mmCIF file of C-alpha atoms in Angstrom:
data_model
loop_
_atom_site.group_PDB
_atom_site.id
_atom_site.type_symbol
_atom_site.label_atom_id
_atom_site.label_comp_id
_atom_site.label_asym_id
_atom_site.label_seq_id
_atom_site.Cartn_x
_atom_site.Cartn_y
_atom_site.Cartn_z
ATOM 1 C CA UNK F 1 0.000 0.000 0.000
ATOM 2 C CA UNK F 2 2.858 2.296 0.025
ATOM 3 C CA UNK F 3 2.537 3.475 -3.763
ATOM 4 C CA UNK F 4 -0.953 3.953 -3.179
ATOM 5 C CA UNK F 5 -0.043 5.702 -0.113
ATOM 6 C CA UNK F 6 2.288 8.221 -1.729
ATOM 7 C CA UNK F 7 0.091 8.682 -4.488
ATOM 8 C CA UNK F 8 -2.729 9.993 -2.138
ATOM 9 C CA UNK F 9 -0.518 12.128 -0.643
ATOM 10 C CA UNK F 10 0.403 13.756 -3.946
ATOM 11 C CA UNK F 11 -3.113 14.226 -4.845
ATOM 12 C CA UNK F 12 -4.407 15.095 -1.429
ATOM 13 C CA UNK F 13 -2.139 18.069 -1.689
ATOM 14 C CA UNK F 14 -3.735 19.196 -5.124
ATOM 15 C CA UNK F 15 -7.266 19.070 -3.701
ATOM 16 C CA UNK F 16 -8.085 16.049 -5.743
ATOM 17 C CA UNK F 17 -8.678 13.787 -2.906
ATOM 18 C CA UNK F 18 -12.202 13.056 -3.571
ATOM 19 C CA UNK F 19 -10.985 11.048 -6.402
ATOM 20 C CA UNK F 20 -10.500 8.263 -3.551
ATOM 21 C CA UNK F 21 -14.228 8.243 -2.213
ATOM 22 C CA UNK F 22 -14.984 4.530 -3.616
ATOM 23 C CA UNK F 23 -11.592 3.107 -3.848
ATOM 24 C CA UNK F 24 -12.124 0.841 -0.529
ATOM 25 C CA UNK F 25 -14.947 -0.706 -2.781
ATOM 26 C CA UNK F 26 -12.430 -1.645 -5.932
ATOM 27 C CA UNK F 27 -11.664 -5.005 -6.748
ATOM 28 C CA UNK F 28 -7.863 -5.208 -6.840
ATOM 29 C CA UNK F 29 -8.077 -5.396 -10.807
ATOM 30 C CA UNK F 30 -9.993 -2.084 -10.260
ATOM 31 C CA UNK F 31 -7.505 -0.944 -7.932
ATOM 32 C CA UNK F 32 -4.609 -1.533 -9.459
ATOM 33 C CA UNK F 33 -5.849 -0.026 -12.797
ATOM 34 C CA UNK F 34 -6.889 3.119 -10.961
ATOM 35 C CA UNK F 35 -3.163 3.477 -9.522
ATOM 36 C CA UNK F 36 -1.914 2.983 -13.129
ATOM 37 C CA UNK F 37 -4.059 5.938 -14.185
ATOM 38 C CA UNK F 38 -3.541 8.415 -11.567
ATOM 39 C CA UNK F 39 0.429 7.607 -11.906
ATOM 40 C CA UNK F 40 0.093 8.452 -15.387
ATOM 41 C CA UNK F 41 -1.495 12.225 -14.642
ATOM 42 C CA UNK F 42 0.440 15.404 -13.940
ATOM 43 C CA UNK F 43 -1.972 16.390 -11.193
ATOM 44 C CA UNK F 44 -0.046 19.942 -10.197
ATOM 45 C CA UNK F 45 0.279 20.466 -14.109
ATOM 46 C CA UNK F 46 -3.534 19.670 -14.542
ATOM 47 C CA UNK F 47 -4.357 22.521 -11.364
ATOM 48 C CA UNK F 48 -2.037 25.280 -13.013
ATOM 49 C CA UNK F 49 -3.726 24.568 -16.443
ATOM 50 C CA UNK F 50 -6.757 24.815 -14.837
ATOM 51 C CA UNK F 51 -6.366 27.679 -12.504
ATOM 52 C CA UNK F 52 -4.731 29.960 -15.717
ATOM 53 C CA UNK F 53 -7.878 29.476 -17.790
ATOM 54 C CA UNK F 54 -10.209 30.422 -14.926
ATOM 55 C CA UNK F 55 -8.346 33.639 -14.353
ATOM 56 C CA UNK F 56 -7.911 34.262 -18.490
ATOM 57 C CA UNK F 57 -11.636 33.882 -18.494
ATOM 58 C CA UNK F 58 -12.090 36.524 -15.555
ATOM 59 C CA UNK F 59 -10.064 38.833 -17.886
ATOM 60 C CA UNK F 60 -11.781 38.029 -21.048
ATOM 61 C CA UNK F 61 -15.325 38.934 -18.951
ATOM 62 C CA UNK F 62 -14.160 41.995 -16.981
ATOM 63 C CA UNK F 63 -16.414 44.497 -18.464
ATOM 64 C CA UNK F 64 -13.119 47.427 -19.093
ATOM 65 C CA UNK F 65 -11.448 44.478 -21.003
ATOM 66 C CA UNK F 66 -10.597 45.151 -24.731
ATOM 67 C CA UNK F 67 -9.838 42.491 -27.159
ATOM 68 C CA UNK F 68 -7.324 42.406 -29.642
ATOM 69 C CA UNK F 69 -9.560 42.908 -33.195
ATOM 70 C CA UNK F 70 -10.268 39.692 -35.029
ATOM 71 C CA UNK F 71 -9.273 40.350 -38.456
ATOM 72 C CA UNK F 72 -10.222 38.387 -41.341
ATOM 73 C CA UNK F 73 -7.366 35.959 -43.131
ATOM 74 C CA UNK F 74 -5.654 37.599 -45.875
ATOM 75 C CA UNK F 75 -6.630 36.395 -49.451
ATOM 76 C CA UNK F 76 -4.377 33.956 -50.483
ATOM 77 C CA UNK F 77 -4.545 32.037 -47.377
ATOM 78 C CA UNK F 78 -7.223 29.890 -48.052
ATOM 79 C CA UNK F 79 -8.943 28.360 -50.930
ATOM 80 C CA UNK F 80 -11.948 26.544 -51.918
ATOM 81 C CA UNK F 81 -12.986 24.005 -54.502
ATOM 82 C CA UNK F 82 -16.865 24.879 -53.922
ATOM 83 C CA UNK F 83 -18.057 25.528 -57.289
ATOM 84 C CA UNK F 84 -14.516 25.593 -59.024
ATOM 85 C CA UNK F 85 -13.723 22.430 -61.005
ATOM 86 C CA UNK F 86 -9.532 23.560 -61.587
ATOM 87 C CA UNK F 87 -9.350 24.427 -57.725
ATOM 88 C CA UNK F 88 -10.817 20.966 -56.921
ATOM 89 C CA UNK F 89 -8.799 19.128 -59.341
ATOM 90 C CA UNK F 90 -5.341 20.786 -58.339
ATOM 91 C CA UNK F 91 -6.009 20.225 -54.764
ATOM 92 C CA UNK F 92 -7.219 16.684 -55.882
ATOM 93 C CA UNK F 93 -3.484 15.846 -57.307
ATOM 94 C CA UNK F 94 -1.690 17.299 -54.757
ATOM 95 C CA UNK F 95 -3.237 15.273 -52.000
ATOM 96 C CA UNK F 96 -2.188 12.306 -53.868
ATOM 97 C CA UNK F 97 0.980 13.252 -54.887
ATOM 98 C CA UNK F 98 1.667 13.614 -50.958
ATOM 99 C CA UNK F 99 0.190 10.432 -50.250
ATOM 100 C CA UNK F 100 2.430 8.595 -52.833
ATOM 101 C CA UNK F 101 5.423 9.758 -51.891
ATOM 102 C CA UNK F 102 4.535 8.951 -48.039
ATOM 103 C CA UNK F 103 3.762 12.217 -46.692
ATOM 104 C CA UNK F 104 0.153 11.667 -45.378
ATOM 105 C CA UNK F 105 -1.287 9.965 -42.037
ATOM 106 C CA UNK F 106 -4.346 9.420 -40.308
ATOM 107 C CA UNK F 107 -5.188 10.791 -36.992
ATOM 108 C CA UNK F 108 -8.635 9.405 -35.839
ATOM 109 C CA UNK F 109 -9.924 10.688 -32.449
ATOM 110 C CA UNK F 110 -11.884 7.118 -31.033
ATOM 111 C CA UNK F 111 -11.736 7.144 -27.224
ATOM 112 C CA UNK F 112 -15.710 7.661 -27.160
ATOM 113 C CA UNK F 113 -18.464 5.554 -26.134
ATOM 114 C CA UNK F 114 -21.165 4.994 -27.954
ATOM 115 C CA UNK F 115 -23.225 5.452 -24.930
ATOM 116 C CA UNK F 116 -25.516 8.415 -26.510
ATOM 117 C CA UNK F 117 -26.502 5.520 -29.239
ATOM 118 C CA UNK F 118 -27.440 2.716 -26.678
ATOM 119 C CA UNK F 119 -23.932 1.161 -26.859
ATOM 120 C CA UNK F 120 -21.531 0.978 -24.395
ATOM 121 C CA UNK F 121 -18.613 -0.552 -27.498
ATOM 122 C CA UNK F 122 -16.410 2.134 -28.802
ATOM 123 C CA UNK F 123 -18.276 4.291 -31.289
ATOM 124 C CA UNK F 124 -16.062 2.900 -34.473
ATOM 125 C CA UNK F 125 -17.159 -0.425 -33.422
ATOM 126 C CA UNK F 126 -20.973 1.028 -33.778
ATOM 127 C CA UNK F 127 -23.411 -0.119 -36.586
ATOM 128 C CA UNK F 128 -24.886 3.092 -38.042
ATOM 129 C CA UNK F 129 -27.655 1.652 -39.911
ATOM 130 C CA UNK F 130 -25.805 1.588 -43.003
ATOM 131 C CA UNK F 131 -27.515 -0.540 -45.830
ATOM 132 C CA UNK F 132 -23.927 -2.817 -45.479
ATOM 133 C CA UNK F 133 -23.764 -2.508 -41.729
ATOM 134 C CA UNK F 134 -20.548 -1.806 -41.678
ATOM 135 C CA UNK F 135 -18.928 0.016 -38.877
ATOM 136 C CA UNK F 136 -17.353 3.234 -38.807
ATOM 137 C CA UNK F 137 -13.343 1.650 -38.210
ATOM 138 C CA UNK F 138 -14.434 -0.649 -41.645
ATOM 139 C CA UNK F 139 -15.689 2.780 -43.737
ATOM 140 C CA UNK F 140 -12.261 4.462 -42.671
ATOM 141 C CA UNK F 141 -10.128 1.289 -43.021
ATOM 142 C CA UNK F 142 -11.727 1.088 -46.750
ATOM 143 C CA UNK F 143 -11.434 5.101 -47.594
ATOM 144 C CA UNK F 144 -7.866 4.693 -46.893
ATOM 145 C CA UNK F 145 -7.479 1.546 -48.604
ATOM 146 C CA UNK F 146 -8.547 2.790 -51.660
ATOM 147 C CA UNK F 147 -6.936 5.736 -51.382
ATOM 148 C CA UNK F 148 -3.890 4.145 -51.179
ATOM 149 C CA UNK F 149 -4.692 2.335 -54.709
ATOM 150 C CA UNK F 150 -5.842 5.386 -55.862
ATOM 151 C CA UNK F 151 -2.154 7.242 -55.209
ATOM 152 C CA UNK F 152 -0.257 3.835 -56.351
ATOM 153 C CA UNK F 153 -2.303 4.059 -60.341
ATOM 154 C CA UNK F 154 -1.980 7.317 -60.669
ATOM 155 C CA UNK F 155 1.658 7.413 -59.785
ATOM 156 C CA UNK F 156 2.816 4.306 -61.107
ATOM 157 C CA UNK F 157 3.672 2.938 -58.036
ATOM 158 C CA UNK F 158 4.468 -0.874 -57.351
ATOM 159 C CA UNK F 159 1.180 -2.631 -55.806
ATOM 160 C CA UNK F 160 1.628 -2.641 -51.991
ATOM 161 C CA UNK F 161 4.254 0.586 -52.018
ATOM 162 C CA UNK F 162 2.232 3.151 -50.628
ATOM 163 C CA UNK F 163 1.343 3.314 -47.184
ATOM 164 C CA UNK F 164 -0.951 5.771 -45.442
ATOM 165 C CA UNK F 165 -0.490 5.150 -41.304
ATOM 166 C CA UNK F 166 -3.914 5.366 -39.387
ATOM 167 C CA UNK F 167 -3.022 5.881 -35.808
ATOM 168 C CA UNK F 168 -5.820 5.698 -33.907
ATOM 169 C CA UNK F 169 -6.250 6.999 -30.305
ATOM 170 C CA UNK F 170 -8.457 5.604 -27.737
ATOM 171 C CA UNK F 171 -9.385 6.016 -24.160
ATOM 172 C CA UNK F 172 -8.692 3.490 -21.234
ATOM 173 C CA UNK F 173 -11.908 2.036 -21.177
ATOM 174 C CA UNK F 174 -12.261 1.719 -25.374
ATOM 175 C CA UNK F 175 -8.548 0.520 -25.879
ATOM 176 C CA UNK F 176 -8.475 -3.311 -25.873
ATOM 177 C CA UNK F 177 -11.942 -3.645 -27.129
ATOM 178 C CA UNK F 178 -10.702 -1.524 -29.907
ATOM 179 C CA UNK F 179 -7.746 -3.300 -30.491
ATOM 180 C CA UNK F 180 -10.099 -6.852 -30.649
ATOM 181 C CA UNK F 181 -12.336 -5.661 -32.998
ATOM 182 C CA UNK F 182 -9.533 -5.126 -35.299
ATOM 183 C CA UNK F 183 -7.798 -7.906 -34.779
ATOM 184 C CA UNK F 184 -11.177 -9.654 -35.298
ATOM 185 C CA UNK F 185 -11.722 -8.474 -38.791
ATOM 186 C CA UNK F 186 -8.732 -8.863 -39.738
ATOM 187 C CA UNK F 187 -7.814 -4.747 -40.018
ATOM 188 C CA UNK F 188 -10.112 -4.525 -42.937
ATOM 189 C CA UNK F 189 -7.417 -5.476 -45.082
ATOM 190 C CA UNK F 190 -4.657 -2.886 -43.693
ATOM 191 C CA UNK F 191 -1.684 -4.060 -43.188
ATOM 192 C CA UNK F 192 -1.790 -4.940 -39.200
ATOM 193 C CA UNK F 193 2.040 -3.176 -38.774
ATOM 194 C CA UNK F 194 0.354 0.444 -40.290
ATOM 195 C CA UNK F 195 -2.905 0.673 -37.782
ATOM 196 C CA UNK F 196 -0.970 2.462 -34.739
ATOM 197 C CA UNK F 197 -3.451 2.130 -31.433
ATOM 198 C CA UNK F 198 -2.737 3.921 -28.671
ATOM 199 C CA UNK F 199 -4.318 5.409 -25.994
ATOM 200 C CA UNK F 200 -4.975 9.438 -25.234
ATOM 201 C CA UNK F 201 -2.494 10.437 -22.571
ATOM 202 C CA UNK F 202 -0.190 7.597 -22.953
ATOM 203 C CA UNK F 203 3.497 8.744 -23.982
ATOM 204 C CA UNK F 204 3.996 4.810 -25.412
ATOM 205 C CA UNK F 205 2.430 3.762 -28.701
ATOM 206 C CA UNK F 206 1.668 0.584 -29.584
ATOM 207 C CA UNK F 207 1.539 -1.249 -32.958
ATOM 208 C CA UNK F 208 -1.800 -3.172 -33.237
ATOM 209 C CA UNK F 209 -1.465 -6.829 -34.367
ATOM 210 C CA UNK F 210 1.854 -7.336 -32.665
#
């Protein structure tokens, strides 16, 4: 019980200490999966964060505060392809052109529960009522698959060359069910050693399939 102990301690002296209220009632699975995630937080970094954007908001609401003018972004710093065919199509090269020579990733943000749609599974995992019923991690697994056939043909790439890395992040509680249900199908058809899971907060990544 010392690490526990000394962990208390640390967080007693933030404030934080209600965070223990149920721990007496833990299993020690529970337990020691608690420890692991309070050891993994910067408690006296998460207070100063906190207390600096309570007093920036004070500022930003004091009545004889002036804010800086929000001025629009110059011209040539953004473009769209709404409505203009060239725009769309030199955009459309570029992106693949990147992707070909192994310049693009994906980032996708999956530490949610799909509580709010009567699931409890991560929300990738979720059937949306798609006519195919396939799940959100499949529709992004096959967008990126064919996007990587895509860049190969129109670069004339060898088969199998190009390689876009989807890292996905999860929470604690949607991690290893995430990493199952891609191990269960298989990754879609990725290539296990390019679908990067790893959990929000966690300094280690992990390759999924390995």
């Amino acid at each position: 019980m010392a690490a526990i102990d000394t962990i208390r301690k640390r967080y007693q002296a933030a404030g934080q200490d209600h965070l223990f209220a149920f721990f007496p009632k833990l299993s020690d699975d529970e337990r020691s999966a608690f420890i692991r995630q309070l050891e993994s937080i910067d408690v006296d970094r998460v207070n100063k964060i906190y207390k600096k954007a309570v007093e920036a908001e004070k500022v930003v609401t004091d009545p004889k505060y002036v804010a800086d003018p929000i001025e629009p972004l110059p011209v040539d710093a953004c473009e769209s392809v709404v409505n203009n065919p060239s725009n769309e199509s030199k955009w459309r090269d570029a992106g693949l052109e990147a992707i070909a020579r192994g310049e693009v990733g994906v980032l996708l943000m999956a530490g949610g529960q799909g509580t709010r749609l009567g699931s409890s599974a991560p929300k990738g995992c979720y059937d949306i009522g798609l006519p195919s019923h396939k799940s959100l991690f499949q529709y992004q697994a096959e967008r990126i698959a064919r996007l990587q056939t895509v860049a190969e043909t129109t670069h004339d790439k060898p088969k199998g060359s190009v390689i876009i890395p989807w890292y996905v992040m999860t929470s604690g509680p949607t991690r290893k069910e995430t990493e199952t249900f891609f191990a269960n199908h298989k990754h879609f058809g990725l290539n296990p050693k390019n679908v990067i899971i790893f959990e929000q907060g966690c300094p280690r990544l992990s390759v999924s399939g390995v």
